[in-house]
JSON list of C-alpha atoms in Angstrom, two decimals:
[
{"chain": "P", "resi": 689, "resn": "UNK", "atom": "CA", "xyz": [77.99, -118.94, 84.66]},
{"chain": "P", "resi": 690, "resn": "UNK", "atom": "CA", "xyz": [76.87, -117.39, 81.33]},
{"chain": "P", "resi": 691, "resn": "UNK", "atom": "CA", "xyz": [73.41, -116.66, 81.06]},
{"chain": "P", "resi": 692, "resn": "UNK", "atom": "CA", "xyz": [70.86, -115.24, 78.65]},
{"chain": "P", "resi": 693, "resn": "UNK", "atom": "CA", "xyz": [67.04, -114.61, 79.27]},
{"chain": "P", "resi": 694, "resn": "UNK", "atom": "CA", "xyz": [64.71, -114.58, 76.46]},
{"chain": "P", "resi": 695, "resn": "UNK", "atom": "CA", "xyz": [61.20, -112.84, 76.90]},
{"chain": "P", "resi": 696, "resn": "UNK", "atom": "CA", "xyz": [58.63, -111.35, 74.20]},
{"chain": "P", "resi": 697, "resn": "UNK", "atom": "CA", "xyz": [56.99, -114.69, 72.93]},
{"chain": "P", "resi": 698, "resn": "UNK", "atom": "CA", "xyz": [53.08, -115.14, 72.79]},
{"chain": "P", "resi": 699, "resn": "UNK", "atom": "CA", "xyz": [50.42, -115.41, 70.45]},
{"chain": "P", "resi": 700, "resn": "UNK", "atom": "CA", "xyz": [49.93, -113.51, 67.39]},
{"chain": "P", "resi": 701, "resn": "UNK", "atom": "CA", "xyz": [47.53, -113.81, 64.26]},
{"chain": "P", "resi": 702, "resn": "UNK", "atom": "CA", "xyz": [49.17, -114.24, 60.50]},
{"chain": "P", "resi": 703, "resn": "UNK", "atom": "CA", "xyz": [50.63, -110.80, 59.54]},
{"chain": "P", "resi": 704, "resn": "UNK", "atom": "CA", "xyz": [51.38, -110.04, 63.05]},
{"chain": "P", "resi": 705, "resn": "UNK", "atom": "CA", "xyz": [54.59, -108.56, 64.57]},
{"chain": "P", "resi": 706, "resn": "UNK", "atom": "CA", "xyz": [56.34, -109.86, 68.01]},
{"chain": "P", "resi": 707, "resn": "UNK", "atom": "CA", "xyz": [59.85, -108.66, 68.65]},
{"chain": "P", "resi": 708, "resn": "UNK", "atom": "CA", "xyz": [62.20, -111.43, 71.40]},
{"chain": "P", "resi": 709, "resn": "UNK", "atom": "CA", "xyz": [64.60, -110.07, 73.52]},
{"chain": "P", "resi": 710, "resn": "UNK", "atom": "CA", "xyz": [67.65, -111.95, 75.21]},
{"chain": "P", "resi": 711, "resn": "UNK", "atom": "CA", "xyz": [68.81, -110.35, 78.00]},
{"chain": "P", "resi": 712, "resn": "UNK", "atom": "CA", "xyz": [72.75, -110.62, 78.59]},
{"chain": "P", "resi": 713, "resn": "UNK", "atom": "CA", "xyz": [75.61, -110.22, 80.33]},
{"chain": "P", "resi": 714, "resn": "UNK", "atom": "CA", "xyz": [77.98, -106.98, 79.52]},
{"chain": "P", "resi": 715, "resn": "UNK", "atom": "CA", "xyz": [81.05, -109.09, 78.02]},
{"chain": "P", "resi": 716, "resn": "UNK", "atom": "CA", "xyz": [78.94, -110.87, 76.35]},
{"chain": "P", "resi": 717, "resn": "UNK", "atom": "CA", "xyz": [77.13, -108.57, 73.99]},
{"chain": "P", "resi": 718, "resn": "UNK", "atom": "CA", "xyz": [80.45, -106.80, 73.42]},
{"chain": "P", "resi": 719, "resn": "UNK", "atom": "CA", "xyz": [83.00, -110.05, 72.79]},
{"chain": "P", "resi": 720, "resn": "UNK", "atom": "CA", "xyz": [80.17, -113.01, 71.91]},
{"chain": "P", "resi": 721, "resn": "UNK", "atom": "CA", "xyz": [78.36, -113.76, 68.13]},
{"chain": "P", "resi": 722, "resn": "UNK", "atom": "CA", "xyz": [74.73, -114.61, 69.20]},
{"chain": "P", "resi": 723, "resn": "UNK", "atom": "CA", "xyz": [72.05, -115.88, 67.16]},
{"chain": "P", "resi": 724, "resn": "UNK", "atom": "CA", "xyz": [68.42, -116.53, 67.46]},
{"chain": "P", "resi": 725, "resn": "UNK", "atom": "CA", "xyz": [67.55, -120.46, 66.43]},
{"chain": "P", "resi": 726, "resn": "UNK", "atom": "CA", "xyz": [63.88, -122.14, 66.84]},
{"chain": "P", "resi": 727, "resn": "UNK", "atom": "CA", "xyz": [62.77, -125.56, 67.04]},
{"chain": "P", "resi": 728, "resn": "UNK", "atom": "CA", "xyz": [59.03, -126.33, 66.40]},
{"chain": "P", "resi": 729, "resn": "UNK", "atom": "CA", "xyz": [57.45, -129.73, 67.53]},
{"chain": "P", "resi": 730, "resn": "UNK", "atom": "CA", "xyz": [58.89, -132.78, 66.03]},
{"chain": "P", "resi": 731, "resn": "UNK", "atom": "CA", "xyz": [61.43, -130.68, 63.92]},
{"chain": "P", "resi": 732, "resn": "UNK", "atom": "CA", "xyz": [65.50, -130.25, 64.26]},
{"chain": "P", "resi": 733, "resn": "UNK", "atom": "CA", "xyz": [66.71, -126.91, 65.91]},
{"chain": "P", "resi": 734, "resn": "UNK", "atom": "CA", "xyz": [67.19, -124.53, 62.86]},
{"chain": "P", "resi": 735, "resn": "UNK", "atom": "CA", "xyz": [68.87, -120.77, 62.86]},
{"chain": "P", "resi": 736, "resn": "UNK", "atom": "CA", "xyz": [67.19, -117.76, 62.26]},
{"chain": "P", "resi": 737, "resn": "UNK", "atom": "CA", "xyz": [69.52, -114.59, 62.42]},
{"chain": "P", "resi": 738, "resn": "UNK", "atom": "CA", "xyz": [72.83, -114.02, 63.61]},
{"chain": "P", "resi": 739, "resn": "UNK", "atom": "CA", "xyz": [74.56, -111.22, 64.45]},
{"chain": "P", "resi": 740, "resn": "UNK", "atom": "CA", "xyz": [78.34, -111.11, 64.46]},
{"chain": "P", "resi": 741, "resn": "UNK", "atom": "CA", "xyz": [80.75, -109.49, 66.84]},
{"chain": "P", "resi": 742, "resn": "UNK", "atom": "CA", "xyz": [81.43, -106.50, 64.43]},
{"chain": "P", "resi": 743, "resn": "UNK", "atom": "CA", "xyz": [77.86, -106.00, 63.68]},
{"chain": "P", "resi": 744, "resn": "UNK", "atom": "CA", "xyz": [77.28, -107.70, 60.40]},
{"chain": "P", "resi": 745, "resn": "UNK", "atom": "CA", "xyz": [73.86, -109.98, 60.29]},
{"chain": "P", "resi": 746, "resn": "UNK", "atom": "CA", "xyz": [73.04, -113.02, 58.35]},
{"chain": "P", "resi": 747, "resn": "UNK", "atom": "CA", "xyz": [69.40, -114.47, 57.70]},
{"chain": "P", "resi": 748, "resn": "UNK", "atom": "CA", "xyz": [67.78, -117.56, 56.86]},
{"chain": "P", "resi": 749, "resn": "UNK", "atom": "CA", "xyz": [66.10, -117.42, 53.44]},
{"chain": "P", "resi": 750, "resn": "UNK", "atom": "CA", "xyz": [62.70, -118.24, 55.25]},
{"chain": "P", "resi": 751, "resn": "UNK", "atom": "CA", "xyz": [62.88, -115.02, 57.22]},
{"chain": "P", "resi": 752, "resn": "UNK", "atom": "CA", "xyz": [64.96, -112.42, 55.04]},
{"chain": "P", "resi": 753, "resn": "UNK", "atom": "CA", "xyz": [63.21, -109.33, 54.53]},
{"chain": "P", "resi": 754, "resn": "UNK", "atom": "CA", "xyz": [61.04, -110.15, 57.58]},
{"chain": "P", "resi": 755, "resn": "UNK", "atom": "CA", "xyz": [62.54, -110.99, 60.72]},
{"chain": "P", "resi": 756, "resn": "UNK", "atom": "CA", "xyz": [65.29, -107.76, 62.03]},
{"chain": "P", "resi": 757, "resn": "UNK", "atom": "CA", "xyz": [68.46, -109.47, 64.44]},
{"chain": "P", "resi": 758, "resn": "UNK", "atom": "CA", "xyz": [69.71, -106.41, 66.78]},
{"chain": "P", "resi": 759, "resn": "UNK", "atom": "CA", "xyz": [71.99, -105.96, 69.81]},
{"chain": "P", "resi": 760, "resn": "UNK", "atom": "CA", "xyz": [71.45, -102.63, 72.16]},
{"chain": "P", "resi": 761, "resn": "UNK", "atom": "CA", "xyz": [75.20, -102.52, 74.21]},
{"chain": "P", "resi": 762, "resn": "UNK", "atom": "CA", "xyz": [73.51, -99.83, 76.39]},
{"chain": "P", "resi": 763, "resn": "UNK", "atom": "CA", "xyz": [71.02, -102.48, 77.51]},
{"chain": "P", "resi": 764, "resn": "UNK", "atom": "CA", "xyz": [72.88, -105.68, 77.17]},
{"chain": "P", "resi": 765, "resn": "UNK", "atom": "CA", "xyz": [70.20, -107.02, 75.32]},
{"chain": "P", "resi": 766, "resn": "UNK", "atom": "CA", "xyz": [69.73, -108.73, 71.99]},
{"chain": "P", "resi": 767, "resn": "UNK", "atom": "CA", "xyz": [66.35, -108.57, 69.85]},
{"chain": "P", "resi": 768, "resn": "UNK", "atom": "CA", "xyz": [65.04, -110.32, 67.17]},
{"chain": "P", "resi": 769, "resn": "UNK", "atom": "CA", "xyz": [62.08, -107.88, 65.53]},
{"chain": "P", "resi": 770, "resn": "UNK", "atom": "CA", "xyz": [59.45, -110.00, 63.50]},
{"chain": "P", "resi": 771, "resn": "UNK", "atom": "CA", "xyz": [57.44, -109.25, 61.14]},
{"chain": "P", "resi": 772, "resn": "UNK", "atom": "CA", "xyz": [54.46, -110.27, 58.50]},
{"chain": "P", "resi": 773, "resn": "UNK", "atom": "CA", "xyz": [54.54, -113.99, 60.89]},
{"chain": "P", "resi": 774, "resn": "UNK", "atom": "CA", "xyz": [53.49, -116.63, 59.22]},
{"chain": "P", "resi": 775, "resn": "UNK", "atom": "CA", "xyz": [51.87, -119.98, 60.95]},
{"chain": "P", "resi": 776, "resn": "UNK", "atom": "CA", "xyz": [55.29, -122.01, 59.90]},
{"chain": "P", "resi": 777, "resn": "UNK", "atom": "CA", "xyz": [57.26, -119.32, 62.44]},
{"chain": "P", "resi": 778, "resn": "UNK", "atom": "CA", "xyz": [55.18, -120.94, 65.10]},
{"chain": "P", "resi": 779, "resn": "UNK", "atom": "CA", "xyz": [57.71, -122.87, 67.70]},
{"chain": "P", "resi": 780, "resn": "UNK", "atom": "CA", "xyz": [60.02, -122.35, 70.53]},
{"chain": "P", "resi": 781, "resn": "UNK", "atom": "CA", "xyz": [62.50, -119.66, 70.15]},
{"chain": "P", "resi": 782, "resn": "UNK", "atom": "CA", "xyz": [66.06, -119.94, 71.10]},
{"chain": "P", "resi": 783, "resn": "UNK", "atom": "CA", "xyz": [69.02, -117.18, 71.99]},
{"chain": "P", "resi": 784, "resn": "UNK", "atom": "CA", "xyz": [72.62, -118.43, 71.98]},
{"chain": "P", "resi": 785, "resn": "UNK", "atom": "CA", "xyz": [75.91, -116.91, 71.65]},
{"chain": "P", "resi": 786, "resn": "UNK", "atom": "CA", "xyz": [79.38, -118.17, 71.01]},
{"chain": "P", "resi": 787, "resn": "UNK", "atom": "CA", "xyz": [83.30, -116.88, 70.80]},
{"chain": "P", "resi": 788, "resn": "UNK", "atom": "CA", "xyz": [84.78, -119.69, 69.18]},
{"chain": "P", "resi": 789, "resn": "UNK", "atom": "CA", "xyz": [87.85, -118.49, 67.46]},
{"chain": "P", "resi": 790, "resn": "UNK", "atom": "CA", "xyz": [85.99, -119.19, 63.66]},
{"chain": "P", "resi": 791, "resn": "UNK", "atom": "CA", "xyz": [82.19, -119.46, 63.10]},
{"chain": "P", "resi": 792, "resn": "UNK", "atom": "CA", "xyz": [81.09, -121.50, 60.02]},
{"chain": "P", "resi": 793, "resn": "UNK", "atom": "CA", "xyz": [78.62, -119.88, 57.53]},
{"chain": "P", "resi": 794, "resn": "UNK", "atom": "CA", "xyz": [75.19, -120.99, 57.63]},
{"chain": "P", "resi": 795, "resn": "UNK", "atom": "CA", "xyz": [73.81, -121.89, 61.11]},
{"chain": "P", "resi": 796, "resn": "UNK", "atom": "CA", "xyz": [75.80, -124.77, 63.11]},
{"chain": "P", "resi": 797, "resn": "UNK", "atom": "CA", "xyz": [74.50, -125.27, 66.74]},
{"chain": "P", "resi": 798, "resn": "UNK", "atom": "CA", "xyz": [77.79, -126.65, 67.91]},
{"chain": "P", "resi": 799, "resn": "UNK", "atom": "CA", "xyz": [79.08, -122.76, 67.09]},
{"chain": "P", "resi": 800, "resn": "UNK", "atom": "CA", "xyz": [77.32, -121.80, 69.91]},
{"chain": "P", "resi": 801, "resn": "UNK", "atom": "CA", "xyz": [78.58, -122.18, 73.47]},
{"chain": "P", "resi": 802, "resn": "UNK", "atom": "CA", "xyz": [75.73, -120.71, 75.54]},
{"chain": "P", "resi": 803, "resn": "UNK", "atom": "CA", "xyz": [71.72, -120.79, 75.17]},
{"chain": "P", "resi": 804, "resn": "UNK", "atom": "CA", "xyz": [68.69, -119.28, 76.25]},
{"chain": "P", "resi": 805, "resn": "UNK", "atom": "CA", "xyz": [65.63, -121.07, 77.99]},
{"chain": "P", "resi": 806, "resn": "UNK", "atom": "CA", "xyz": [63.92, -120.34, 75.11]},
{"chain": "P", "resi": 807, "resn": "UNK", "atom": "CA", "xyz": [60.23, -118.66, 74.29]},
{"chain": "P", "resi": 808, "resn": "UNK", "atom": "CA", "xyz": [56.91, -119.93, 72.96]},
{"chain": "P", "resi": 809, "resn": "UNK", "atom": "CA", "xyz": [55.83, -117.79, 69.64]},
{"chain": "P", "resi": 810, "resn": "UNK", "atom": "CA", "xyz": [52.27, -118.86, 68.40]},
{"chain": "P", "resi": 811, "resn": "UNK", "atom": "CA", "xyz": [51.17, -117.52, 65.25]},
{"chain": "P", "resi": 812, "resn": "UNK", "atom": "CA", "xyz": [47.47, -118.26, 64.47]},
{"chain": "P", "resi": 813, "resn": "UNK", "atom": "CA", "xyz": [45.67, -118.74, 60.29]}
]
């Protein structure tokens, strides 16, 4: 069974940095797109980053500039670095990962295959 283990979450105050990790399998970090997504209370599920096989990374326009999507093959791991956090990045963070044989642009939940537990980020005014 597919797996992936998020840890790094907490509590942070505005202007703060946190960076997720999602720990995961061998095959997947080399043959699966992944993606970080978050849902906060009462809202829908929304992406973040994603990071496709090859490498190349795509951003939501809330977190461009801010939030880093990385994969470390020696570790199996994939990290989401974040930066200048805002109170609106506050909610539960999400890794997932797909190998459908086409991914959509934009961030489509039904892409993804496989997801995380998720982890609690809390970023304080």
């Amino acid at each position: 069974q597919v797996q992936l283990v998020e840890s790094g979450g907490g509590s942070v105050q505005t202007g703060g940095s946190l960076t997720l990790s999602c720990a995961v399998s061998e095959d997947m970090i080399i043959n699966y797109y992944m993606a970080w997504f978050r849902q906060a209370p009462g809202k829908e599920r929304e992406g973040v980053a994603k990071i496709l096989i090859g490498g190349r990374t795509i951003y939501a326009d809330s977190v461009k500039g801010r939030f880093t999507i990385s994969k470390d093959r020696a570790k199996n791991t994939l990290f989401l670095q974040m930066n200048s956090l805002k109170p609106e990045d506050t909610a539960m963070y999400y890794c997932a990962a797909g190998r459908k044989r086409s991914i959509r642009p934009g961030f489509y939940t039904g892409d993804f295959d496989s997801w995380g537990q998720g982890t609690q980020v809390t970023v304080g005014s």
